[in-house]
C-alpha positions as a printed NumPy array, in Angstrom:
array([[ 20.076,  -7.445, -53.525],
       [ 18.99 ,  -7.668, -49.942],
       [ 15.217,  -6.409, -50.227],
       [ 14.613,  -6.817, -46.461],
       [ 17.934,  -5.542, -45.141],
       [ 18.806,  -8.266, -42.816],
       [ 22.135,  -9.13 , -44.249],
       [ 21.275, -12.194, -46.457],
       [ 20.899, -11.621, -49.763],
       [ 17.761, -12.254, -51.783],
       [ 19.055, -15.331, -53.434],
       [ 19.922, -17.205, -50.047],
       [ 16.92 , -15.635, -48.092],
       [ 14.022, -18.019, -47.482],
       [ 12.313, -15.14 , -45.617],
       [ 12.577, -12.199, -48.054],
       [ 10.547,  -9.742, -46.13 ],
       [ 11.502,  -9.992, -42.708],
       [ 10.8  ,  -6.791, -40.553],
       [ 13.69 ,  -4.464, -39.952],
       [ 15.82 ,  -4.702, -37.255],
       [ 14.38 ,  -8.455, -36.434],
       [ 17.622, -10.912, -35.657],
       [ 17.739, -13.929, -38.296],
       [ 19.725, -17.054, -38.893],
       [ 21.878, -17.741, -41.956],
       [ 18.877, -18.425, -44.005],
       [ 17.582, -14.878, -43.39 ],
       [ 14.753, -16.531, -41.154],
       [ 13.717, -14.599, -38.044],
       [ 15.318, -16.289, -34.98 ],
       [ 13.114, -18.185, -32.612],
       [ 15.418, -19.038, -29.69 ],
       [ 12.822, -21.193, -27.784],
       [ 11.299, -23.048, -30.846],
       [  7.767, -21.85 , -29.314],
       [  6.752, -20.677, -32.921],
       [  7.038, -17.011, -32.126],
       [  9.987, -14.985, -33.607],
       [ 12.257, -13.534, -31.131],
       [ 11.454,  -9.946, -32.311],
       [  7.852, -10.543, -31.225],
       [  8.435, -12.886, -28.25 ],
       [  7.985, -11.264, -24.957],
       [  9.231, -14.363, -23.152],
       [ 12.446, -14.91 , -25.218],
       [ 13.215, -18.361, -23.576],
       [  9.951, -20.37 , -22.655],
       [ 10.492, -23.764, -21.211],
       [  8.821, -26.526, -23.356],
       [  6.531, -27.7  , -20.156],
       [  5.206, -24.279, -20.509],
       [  4.169, -24.25 , -24.228],
       [  2.09 , -23.855, -26.364],
       [  2.342, -19.962, -26.074],
       [  0.022, -17.442, -26.695],
       [  0.482, -14.874, -29.757],
       [  3.106, -12.74 , -27.611],
       [  5.209, -15.825, -27.109],
       [  4.448, -16.005, -23.441],
       [  3.653, -19.712, -22.14 ],
       [  1.569, -20.706, -19.201],
       [  3.43 , -23.066, -16.672],
       [  1.196, -25.485, -14.744],
       [  1.55 , -24.737, -10.98 ],
       [  4.097, -27.259,  -9.031],
       [  2.41 , -30.019,  -7.256],
       [  3.637, -28.532,  -3.852],
       [  1.892, -25.226,  -4.678],
       [ -1.61 , -26.254,  -5.949],
       [ -3.15 , -26.149,  -2.624],
       [ -1.829, -22.951,  -1.334],
       [ -3.965, -20.221,  -0.424],
       [ -2.424, -16.716,  -0.905],
       [ -2.724, -14.586,   2.026],
       [ -4.293, -11.163,   1.575],
       [ -1.586,  -8.454,   1.672],
       [ -1.196,  -6.902,   5.231],
       [ -1.002,  -3.227,   5.899],
       [  1.826,  -1.388,   4.128],
       [  1.524,   1.65 ,   5.88 ],
       [  4.71 ,   1.591,   7.969],
       [  5.602,   3.768,  10.739],
       [  3.644,   6.7  ,  11.562],
       [  4.54 ,  10.104,  13.64 ],
       [  2.99 ,  11.239,  16.743],
       [  1.02 ,  14.403,  17.236],
       [  2.085,  16.989,  19.963],
       [  0.022,  19.306,  22.031],
       [  0.644,  22.289,  23.965],
       [  0.112,  21.847,  27.778],
       [ -3.429,  21.392,  28.807],
       [ -4.477,  22.301,  24.99 ],
       [ -6.648,  20.112,  22.779],
       [ -5.927,  22.511,  19.691],
       [ -4.462,  20.842,  16.665],
       [ -1.549,  23.148,  15.669],
       [  0.073,  23.923,  12.281],
       [  2.712,  20.971,  12.933],
       [  0.432,  18.646,  14.247],
       [ -1.641,  19.383,  10.87 ],
       [  1.109,  18.949,   8.735],
       [  1.939,  15.406,  10.542],
       [ -1.841,  14.336,   9.917],
       [ -1.682,  15.376,   6.229],
       [  1.059,  12.634,   5.716],
       [ -0.727,  10.359,   7.8  ],
       [ -3.868,  11.022,   5.46 ],
       [ -1.977,  10.423,   2.375],
       [ -0.562,   7.07 ,   3.766],
       [ -3.985,   6.034,   4.575],
       [ -5.275,   7.195,   1.081],
       [ -2.521,   4.957,  -0.591],
       [ -3.528,   1.856,   1.86 ],
       [ -7.209,   1.565,   1.73 ],
       [ -7.578,  -1.537,   3.951],
       [ -5.204,   0.01 ,   6.822],
       [ -6.849,   1.191,  10.283],
       [ -5.   ,   3.228,  12.756],
       [ -4.949,   2.857,  16.575],
       [ -4.864,   6.438,  18.033],
       [ -3.445,   6.674,  21.448],
       [ -3.673,   9.196,  24.196],
       [ -1.901,   9.166,  27.465],
       [ -2.957,  10.603,  31.031],
       [ -2.855,  10.199,  34.714],
       [ -5.574,   8.014,  36.212],
       [ -7.361,  11.324,  37.763],
       [-10.747,  12.277,  36.219],
       [ -9.585,  15.605,  34.357],
       [ -6.437,  13.859,  32.879],
       [ -8.55 ,  10.969,  31.309],
       [-10.85 ,  13.76 ,  29.904],
       [ -7.837,  15.77 ,  28.46 ],
       [ -6.622,  12.465,  26.884],
       [ -9.808,  11.608,  25.523],
       [-10.364,  15.139,  24.018],
       [ -6.875,  14.989,  22.488],
       [ -7.798,  11.618,  20.76 ],
       [-11.179,  13.193,  19.791],
       [ -9.451,  16.336,  18.299],
       [ -6.89 ,  14.245,  16.225],
       [ -9.546,  11.693,  14.897],
       [-12.286,  14.372,  14.223],
       [ -9.236,  16.444,  12.144],
       [ -8.57 ,  13.353,  10.009],
       [-12.243,  13.135,   9.469],
       [-13.224,  16.513,   8.775],
       [-10.168,  18.073,   7.346],
       [ -8.709,  15.054,   5.522],
       [-11.616,  13.179,   4.366],
       [-10.691,   9.617,   6.369],
       [-13.852,   7.606,   7.336],
       [-14.11 ,   7.623,  11.036],
       [-14.114,   3.751,  11.008],
       [-10.638,   3.388,  10.048],
       [ -9.585,   4.692,  13.481],
       [ -9.347,   2.772,  16.967],
       [ -9.701,   4.58 ,  20.237],
       [ -7.28 ,   4.156,  22.94 ],
       [ -7.199,   7.11 ,  25.529],
       [ -6.158,   7.575,  29.394],
       [ -3.051,   4.958,  28.759],
       [ -0.408,   5.581,  31.458],
       [  2.699,   4.503,  29.625],
       [  3.605,   7.447,  27.855],
       [  3.919,  11.435,  27.099],
       [  0.725,  12.867,  28.408],
       [  0.925,  15.702,  25.811],
       [  1.591,  13.222,  22.842],
       [ -1.094,  11.38 ,  20.873],
       [  0.582,   8.147,  19.257],
       [ -0.416,   6.778,  15.954],
       [  0.264,   3.334,  14.724],
       [ -0.867,   1.046,  12.121],
       [ -3.261,  -1.388,  13.481],
       [ -2.128,  -4.985,  13.559],
       [ -3.938,  -7.743,  11.375],
       [ -7.207,  -8.281,  12.629],
       [ -6.841,  -5.85 ,  15.549],
       [-10.233,  -4.547,  16.425],
       [-11.511,  -1.765,  18.601],
       [-14.109,   1.033,  18.885],
       [-14.085,   3.928,  16.608],
       [-16.143,   6.016,  18.755],
       [-15.96 ,   6.362,  22.572],
       [-18.233,   8.565,  24.981],
       [-16.247,  11.019,  27.013],
       [-15.457,   9.821,  30.309],
       [-16.123,  12.902,  32.253],
       [-18.136,  15.426,  29.847],
       [-18.271,  18.243,  32.438],
       [-14.335,  18.16 ,  32.6  ],
       [-14.12 ,  18.761,  28.681],
       [-11.688,  21.508,  27.203],
       [-12.595,  22.91 ,  24.176],
       [ -9.204,  24.609,  22.929]])
């Protein structure tokens, strides 16, 4: 007879009630490859080094930190948001079109999945008053859309407008560098020149 079905007959089996499927040695005893006292069929860490024993009920040991690593401080994880798309505007318009809304919806998803990230919103324009105001209006339109339509907090955006190196009909979005700060509200530079659409 082999009551527990482990392949070792009862007359030679020193562990006659081994659970089904558990690997056993020639005496019918559940294998314990690393000798930590937890049989292999229950051991979640099959080979635990001796210096990491004793182990817990799952056979998982607690290795001490190497001397070289005891004083290390773990850096907080940086922003994992990756590259962000730009938003395009029709000439002289501040309206966030359907394509731009789709772009901003994907950015909002990334922001929700990376709650520590901030985004720099950059608009471009000539040095003239009307161009600077148009740049501000477009940055404002992007941020307002993200706050009002996507529910992203306004303090997660850093304003940059009126930059000269870029396409004046585009607003660029990028992940803020670690420690990068900036205003999350900026007054209109020339409010009498504001465009509404």
